[in-house]
PDB file of C-alpha atoms in Angstrom:
ATOM      1  CA  MET A 944      15.385 -72.217 -34.591  1.00 40.00           C
ATOM      2  CA  LYS A 945      15.251 -70.383 -31.230  1.00 35.00           C
ATOM      3  CA  LYS A 946      18.659 -68.815 -31.894  1.00 33.00           C
ATOM      4  CA  LYS A 947      17.479 -67.660 -35.327  1.00 32.00           C
ATOM      5  CA  ASN A 948      14.337 -66.047 -33.854  1.00 35.00           C
ATOM      6  CA  ALA A 949      16.425 -64.353 -31.167  1.00 33.00           C
ATOM      7  CA  LEU A 950      18.813 -63.020 -33.802  1.00 31.00           C
ATOM      8  CA  ILE A 951      15.946 -61.689 -35.940  1.00 34.00           C
ATOM      9  CA  HIS A 952      14.377 -59.983 -32.900  1.00 37.00           C
ATOM     10  CA  SER A 953      17.764 -58.425 -32.044  1.00 34.00           C
ATOM     11  CA  LEU A 954      18.205 -57.105 -35.588  1.00 33.00           C
ATOM     12  CA  VAL A 955      14.697 -55.666 -35.622  1.00 35.00           C
ATOM     13  CA  LEU A 956      15.387 -53.871 -32.313  1.00 33.00           C
ATOM     14  CA  ILE A 957      18.683 -52.466 -33.618  1.00 34.00           C
ATOM     15  CA  VAL A 958      16.984 -51.165 -36.796  1.00 33.00           C
ATOM     16  CA  LEU A 959      14.160 -49.611 -34.740  1.00 32.00           C
ATOM     17  CA  VAL A 960      16.649 -47.886 -32.455  1.00 34.00           C
ATOM     18  CA  MET A 961      18.659 -46.577 -35.415  1.00 32.00           C
ATOM     19  CA  VAL A 962      15.524 -45.250 -37.146  1.00 34.00           C
ATOM     20  CA  SER A 963      14.022 -43.640 -34.042  1.00 37.00           C
ATOM     21  CA  CYS A 964      17.242 -41.891 -32.945  1.00 42.00           C
ATOM     22  CA  ASN A 965      18.028 -38.926 -35.126  1.00 41.00           C
ATOM     23  CA  ASP A 966      19.443 -35.490 -34.504  1.00 44.00           C
ATOM     24  CA  ASP A 967      16.132 -33.802 -35.305  1.00 49.00           C
ATOM     25  CA  ASP A 968      14.557 -34.981 -32.030  1.00 54.00           C
ATOM     26  CA  VAL A 969      14.274 -31.916 -29.792  1.00 52.00           C
ATOM     27  CA  PRO A 970      12.387 -32.245 -26.516  1.00 65.00           C
ATOM     28  CA  ASN A 971       9.393 -29.959 -26.107  1.00 82.00           C
ATOM     29  CA  CYS A 972      10.402 -28.129 -22.950  1.00 91.00           C
ATOM     30  CA  ILE A 973       8.085 -25.888 -21.014  1.00 93.00           C
ATOM     31  CA  GLN A 974       9.513 -22.386 -21.106  1.00 94.00           C
ATOM     32  CA  ASP A 975      10.748 -20.733 -17.918  1.00 96.00           C
ATOM     33  CA  LEU A 976       8.323 -18.310 -16.300  1.00 97.00           C
ATOM     34  CA  THR A 977       9.251 -14.667 -16.812  1.00 96.00           C
ATOM     35  CA  GLY A 978       7.955 -11.163 -16.169  1.00 96.00           C
ATOM     36  CA  GLU A 979       7.645  -8.649 -13.392  1.00 97.00           C
ATOM     37  CA  LEU A 980       6.373  -9.856 -10.022  1.00 98.00           C
ATOM     38  CA  SER A 981       2.939  -8.752  -8.862  1.00 97.00           C
ATOM     39  CA  ALA A 982       2.543  -7.165  -5.409  1.00 96.00           C
ATOM     40  CA  ASN A 983       1.406 -10.536  -3.992  1.00 95.00           C
ATOM     41  CA  GLU A 984       4.402 -12.279  -5.553  1.00 97.00           C
ATOM     42  CA  THR A 985       6.793  -9.667  -4.168  1.00 97.00           C
ATOM     43  CA  ALA A 986       5.412 -10.313  -0.670  1.00 95.00           C
ATOM     44  CA  PHE A 987       5.774 -14.077  -1.260  1.00 97.00           C
ATOM     45  CA  ALA A 988       9.383 -13.857  -2.523  1.00 98.00           C
ATOM     46  CA  HIS A 989      11.298 -15.131   0.528  1.00 97.00           C
ATOM     47  CA  LYS A 990      12.823 -18.269   1.961  1.00 98.00           C
ATOM     48  CA  TRP A 991      10.234 -20.690   3.383  1.00 98.00           C
ATOM     49  CA  VAL A 992      11.254 -23.533   5.723  1.00 98.00           C
ATOM     50  CA  LEU A 993       9.314 -26.752   6.332  1.00 98.00           C
ATOM     51  CA  ALA A 994       7.887 -26.544   9.853  1.00 98.00           C
ATOM     52  CA  GLU A 995       5.180 -29.195  10.090  1.00 98.00           C
ATOM     53  CA  ILE A 996       3.807 -32.321   8.392  1.00 97.00           C
ATOM     54  CA  VAL A 997       0.466 -33.511   9.756  1.00 98.00           C
ATOM     55  CA  SER A 998      -1.688 -36.355   8.468  1.00 97.00           C
ATOM     56  CA  VAL A 999      -5.397 -36.937   8.990  1.00 98.00           C
ATOM     57  CA  ASP A1000      -4.818 -40.575   9.981  1.00 97.00           C
ATOM     58  CA  GLU A1001      -2.379 -41.846  12.588  1.00 96.00           C
ATOM     59  CA  ILE A1002       0.604 -43.652  11.052  1.00 96.00           C
ATOM     60  CA  ASP A1003       3.722 -45.214  12.574  1.00 96.00           C
ATOM     61  CA  ILE A1004       6.586 -44.825  10.113  1.00 93.00           C
ATOM     62  CA  THR A1005       9.444 -45.081  12.627  1.00 91.00           C
ATOM     63  CA  ASP A1006      11.119 -48.442  13.012  1.00 83.00           C
ATOM     64  CA  ASP A1007      11.760 -48.001  16.744  1.00 86.00           C
ATOM     65  CA  ASN A1008      10.146 -51.246  18.015  1.00 84.00           C
ATOM     66  CA  VAL A1009       7.400 -49.210  19.687  1.00 85.00           C
ATOM     67  CA  ASP A1010       3.809 -49.107  18.468  1.00 88.00           C
ATOM     68  CA  ASN A1011       3.324 -45.343  18.450  1.00 90.00           C
ATOM     69  CA  PRO A1012       1.252 -44.143  15.506  1.00 94.00           C
ATOM     70  CA  SER A1013       0.785 -40.401  15.276  1.00 96.00           C
ATOM     71  CA  THR A1014      -0.608 -37.756  12.969  1.00 97.00           C
ATOM     72  CA  ASN A1015       2.593 -35.733  13.480  1.00 97.00           C
ATOM     73  CA  LEU A1016       4.716 -37.073  10.643  1.00 96.00           C
ATOM     74  CA  PHE A1017       7.276 -34.277  10.966  1.00 96.00           C
ATOM     75  CA  GLU A1018       8.531 -35.718  14.268  1.00 95.00           C
ATOM     76  CA  GLN A1019       8.796 -39.183  12.731  1.00 95.00           C
ATOM     77  CA  TYR A1020      11.139 -38.098   9.940  1.00 92.00           C
ATOM     78  CA  SER A1021      14.902 -37.738  10.336  1.00 91.00           C
ATOM     79  CA  ALA A1022      16.547 -34.340  10.711  1.00 93.00           C
ATOM     80  CA  CYS A1023      17.710 -34.593   7.088  1.00 92.00           C
ATOM     81  CA  GLU A1024      14.176 -35.215   5.819  1.00 92.00           C
ATOM     82  CA  ARG A1025      12.763 -32.365   7.944  1.00 94.00           C
ATOM     83  CA  ASP A1026      15.416 -29.975   6.638  1.00 96.00           C
ATOM     84  CA  ALA A1027      13.532 -28.707   3.567  1.00 96.00           C
ATOM     85  CA  SER A1028      13.078 -25.216   2.204  1.00 97.00           C
ATOM     86  CA  TYR A1029      11.956 -23.205  -0.786  1.00 98.00           C
ATOM     87  CA  SER A1030      13.602 -19.918  -1.751  1.00 98.00           C
ATOM     88  CA  PHE A1031      11.509 -17.794  -4.092  1.00 98.00           C
ATOM     89  CA  ASP A1032      13.566 -14.965  -5.583  1.00 98.00           C
ATOM     90  CA  ASN A1033      12.533 -11.594  -7.033  1.00 97.00           C
ATOM     91  CA  ASP A1034      13.825 -12.627 -10.470  1.00 97.00           C
ATOM     92  CA  ARG A1035      11.306 -15.555 -10.630  1.00 98.00           C
ATOM     93  CA  ASP A1036      13.972 -18.164  -9.867  1.00 98.00           C
ATOM     94  CA  TYR A1037      13.372 -20.632  -7.062  1.00 98.00           C
ATOM     95  CA  THR A1038      15.408 -23.279  -5.287  1.00 98.00           C
ATOM     96  CA  PHE A1039      14.158 -26.267  -3.312  1.00 97.00           C
ATOM     97  CA  GLN A1040      16.680 -27.848  -0.934  1.00 96.00           C
ATOM     98  CA  GLN A1041      16.479 -30.839   1.371  1.00 95.00           C
ATOM     99  CA  GLY A1042      19.150 -32.023   3.801  1.00 93.00           C
ATOM    100  CA  GLU A1043      21.427 -29.070   3.072  1.00 88.00           C
ATOM    101  CA  MET A1044      21.601 -27.603   6.586  1.00 87.00           C
ATOM    102  CA  ALA A1045      21.127 -30.662   8.820  1.00 87.00           C
ATOM    103  CA  PRO A1046      24.389 -32.331   9.855  1.00 87.00           C
ATOM    104  CA  ASN A1047      25.558 -35.635   8.339  1.00 87.00           C
ATOM    105  CA  CYS A1048      22.979 -35.853   5.543  1.00 88.00           C
ATOM    106  CA  ASP A1049      23.968 -38.350   2.880  1.00 88.00           C
ATOM    107  CA  ASN A1050      20.956 -37.788   0.628  1.00 87.00           C
ATOM    108  CA  LYS A1051      21.035 -34.052  -0.048  1.00 91.00           C
ATOM    109  CA  GLN A1052      18.653 -32.873  -2.759  1.00 93.00           C
ATOM    110  CA  SER A1053      18.309 -29.619  -4.612  1.00 94.00           C
ATOM    111  CA  SER A1054      16.291 -28.442  -7.568  1.00 95.00           C
ATOM    112  CA  THR A1055      15.900 -25.099  -9.279  1.00 97.00           C
ATOM    113  CA  GLY A1056      13.472 -23.496 -11.651  1.00 98.00           C
ATOM    114  CA  THR A1057      11.115 -20.569 -12.063  1.00 98.00           C
ATOM    115  CA  TRP A1058       7.901 -19.714 -10.240  1.00 98.00           C
ATOM    116  CA  LYS A1059       4.672 -17.740 -10.463  1.00 98.00           C
ATOM    117  CA  LEU A1060       1.908 -17.139  -7.900  1.00 98.00           C
ATOM    118  CA  THR A1061      -1.597 -16.425  -9.160  1.00 97.00           C
ATOM    119  CA  GLY A1062      -4.134 -16.216  -6.348  1.00 95.00           C
ATOM    120  CA  ASN A1063      -3.582 -19.434  -4.370  1.00 95.00           C
ATOM    121  CA  ARG A1064      -2.014 -21.330  -7.281  1.00 98.00           C
ATOM    122  CA  LEU A1065       1.759 -21.682  -7.210  1.00 98.00           C
ATOM    123  CA  THR A1066       3.243 -22.666 -10.575  1.00 98.00           C
ATOM    124  CA  LEU A1067       6.731 -24.174 -10.689  1.00 97.00           C
ATOM    125  CA  VAL A1068       8.706 -24.901 -13.861  1.00 98.00           C
ATOM    126  CA  SER A1069      11.763 -27.099 -13.434  1.00 96.00           C
ATOM    127  CA  PHE A1070      13.603 -29.522 -15.713  1.00 92.00           C
ATOM    128  CA  CYS A1071      11.082 -29.075 -18.561  1.00 93.00           C
ATOM    129  CA  ASN A1072       8.165 -29.865 -16.215  1.00 95.00           C
ATOM    130  CA  LEU A1073       5.342 -27.712 -14.955  1.00 97.00           C
ATOM    131  CA  ARG A1074       3.757 -28.316 -11.559  1.00 96.00           C
ATOM    132  CA  GLU A1075       0.789 -26.405 -10.165  1.00 97.00           C
ATOM    133  CA  ILE A1076       0.163 -26.455  -6.427  1.00 96.00           C
ATOM    134  CA  GLU A1077      -2.865 -25.132  -4.616  1.00 97.00           C
ATOM    135  CA  LEU A1078      -1.715 -23.496  -1.420  1.00 96.00           C
ATOM    136  CA  GLU A1079      -3.174 -21.516   1.413  1.00 97.00           C
ATOM    137  CA  ILE A1080      -1.379 -18.527   2.903  1.00 96.00           C
ATOM    138  CA  ASN A1081      -2.206 -17.465   6.461  1.00 96.00           C
ATOM    139  CA  ASP A1082      -3.600 -13.994   7.208  1.00 95.00           C
ATOM    140  CA  ASP A1083      -0.278 -12.436   8.194  1.00 94.00           C
ATOM    141  CA  ASP A1084       1.639 -13.957   5.227  1.00 94.00           C
ATOM    142  CA  THR A1085       4.087 -15.839   7.489  1.00 97.00           C
ATOM    143  CA  SER A1086       3.097 -19.425   6.636  1.00 98.00           C
ATOM    144  CA  PHE A1087       1.779 -21.322   3.665  1.00 98.00           C
ATOM    145  CA  PHE A1088       0.129 -24.725   3.622  1.00 98.00           C
ATOM    146  CA  ILE A1089      -0.065 -27.453   1.000  1.00 97.00           C
ATOM    147  CA  GLU A1090      -2.486 -30.390   1.287  1.00 97.00           C
ATOM    148  CA  ASP A1091      -2.406 -33.573  -0.752  1.00 96.00           C
ATOM    149  CA  VAL A1092      -3.203 -37.275  -0.452  1.00 97.00           C
ATOM    150  CA  PHE A1093      -0.300 -39.721  -0.127  1.00 96.00           C
ATOM    151  CA  ASP A1094       0.242 -43.439   0.353  1.00 97.00           C
ATOM    152  CA  PHE A1095       2.466 -44.342   3.299  1.00 95.00           C
ATOM    153  CA  THR A1096       3.782 -47.749   4.220  1.00 95.00           C
ATOM    154  CA  ASP A1097       3.839 -48.098   7.989  1.00 94.00           C
ATOM    155  CA  VAL A1098       6.278 -50.213  10.012  1.00 93.00           C
ATOM    156  CA  ASN A1099       3.964 -53.233   9.636  1.00 91.00           C
ATOM    157  CA  SER A1100       4.062 -52.918   5.802  1.00 94.00           C
ATOM    158  CA  LYS A1101       0.462 -51.717   5.739  1.00 95.00           C
ATOM    159  CA  VAL A1102      -0.284 -49.045   3.124  1.00 96.00           C
ATOM    160  CA  VAL A1103      -2.185 -46.083   4.547  1.00 96.00           C
ATOM    161  CA  ARG A1104      -3.694 -43.502   2.182  1.00 97.00           C
ATOM    162  CA  THR A1105      -4.263 -40.221   3.970  1.00 97.00           C
ATOM    163  CA  LYS A1106      -4.418 -36.483   3.453  1.00 97.00           C
ATOM    164  CA  VAL A1107      -1.297 -34.662   4.578  1.00 97.00           C
ATOM    165  CA  LYS A1108      -0.812 -30.970   5.327  1.00 98.00           C
ATOM    166  CA  PHE A1109       2.655 -29.427   4.934  1.00 97.00           C
ATOM    167  CA  THR A1110       3.395 -26.111   6.636  1.00 98.00           C
ATOM    168  CA  TYR A1111       6.217 -23.824   5.501  1.00 98.00           C
ATOM    169  CA  ASN A1112       7.167 -20.763   7.556  1.00 98.00           C
ATOM    170  CA  LYS A1113       8.626 -17.582   6.064  1.00 98.00           C
ATOM    171  CA  ILE A1114      12.130 -16.668   7.189  1.00 96.00           C
ATOM    172  CA  LEU A1115      12.177 -12.922   7.771  1.00 85.00           C
TER     173      LEU A1115
END
């Protein structure tokens, strides 16, 4: 009886898969951002390199056998993880890269898409997804900052939820 029920469940799954998979399924992708850049966007269109990661709460994420929690998370990450940059181009394309310039990085990452800056809201479209990021740009337009809340697991397996501020500096 158990074999019969298993067979019936298998057949039902096969029929459901065959019915749900047809050539008419087209994903609803978010369209790339287009159009002329505004004056603010033209000033923003540069390469920006990750320079700092600071948390509100002290966390120890380095497995170095020393109890040394810190709010400076940037120093606790490897050179590959610290090697991150955004390049915002004049044609609305952008590229995010991590681990591309640091030596001996095994986990290099890169993504591309289109971008738009409206006030302090940066919109990124990549791989059919839209992401909006509130950012702050300093007075001389040489750094931008992103703040968000993240969960970190410290070296003692304790989860710490804290606000983190990322700083990216413009490469001139």
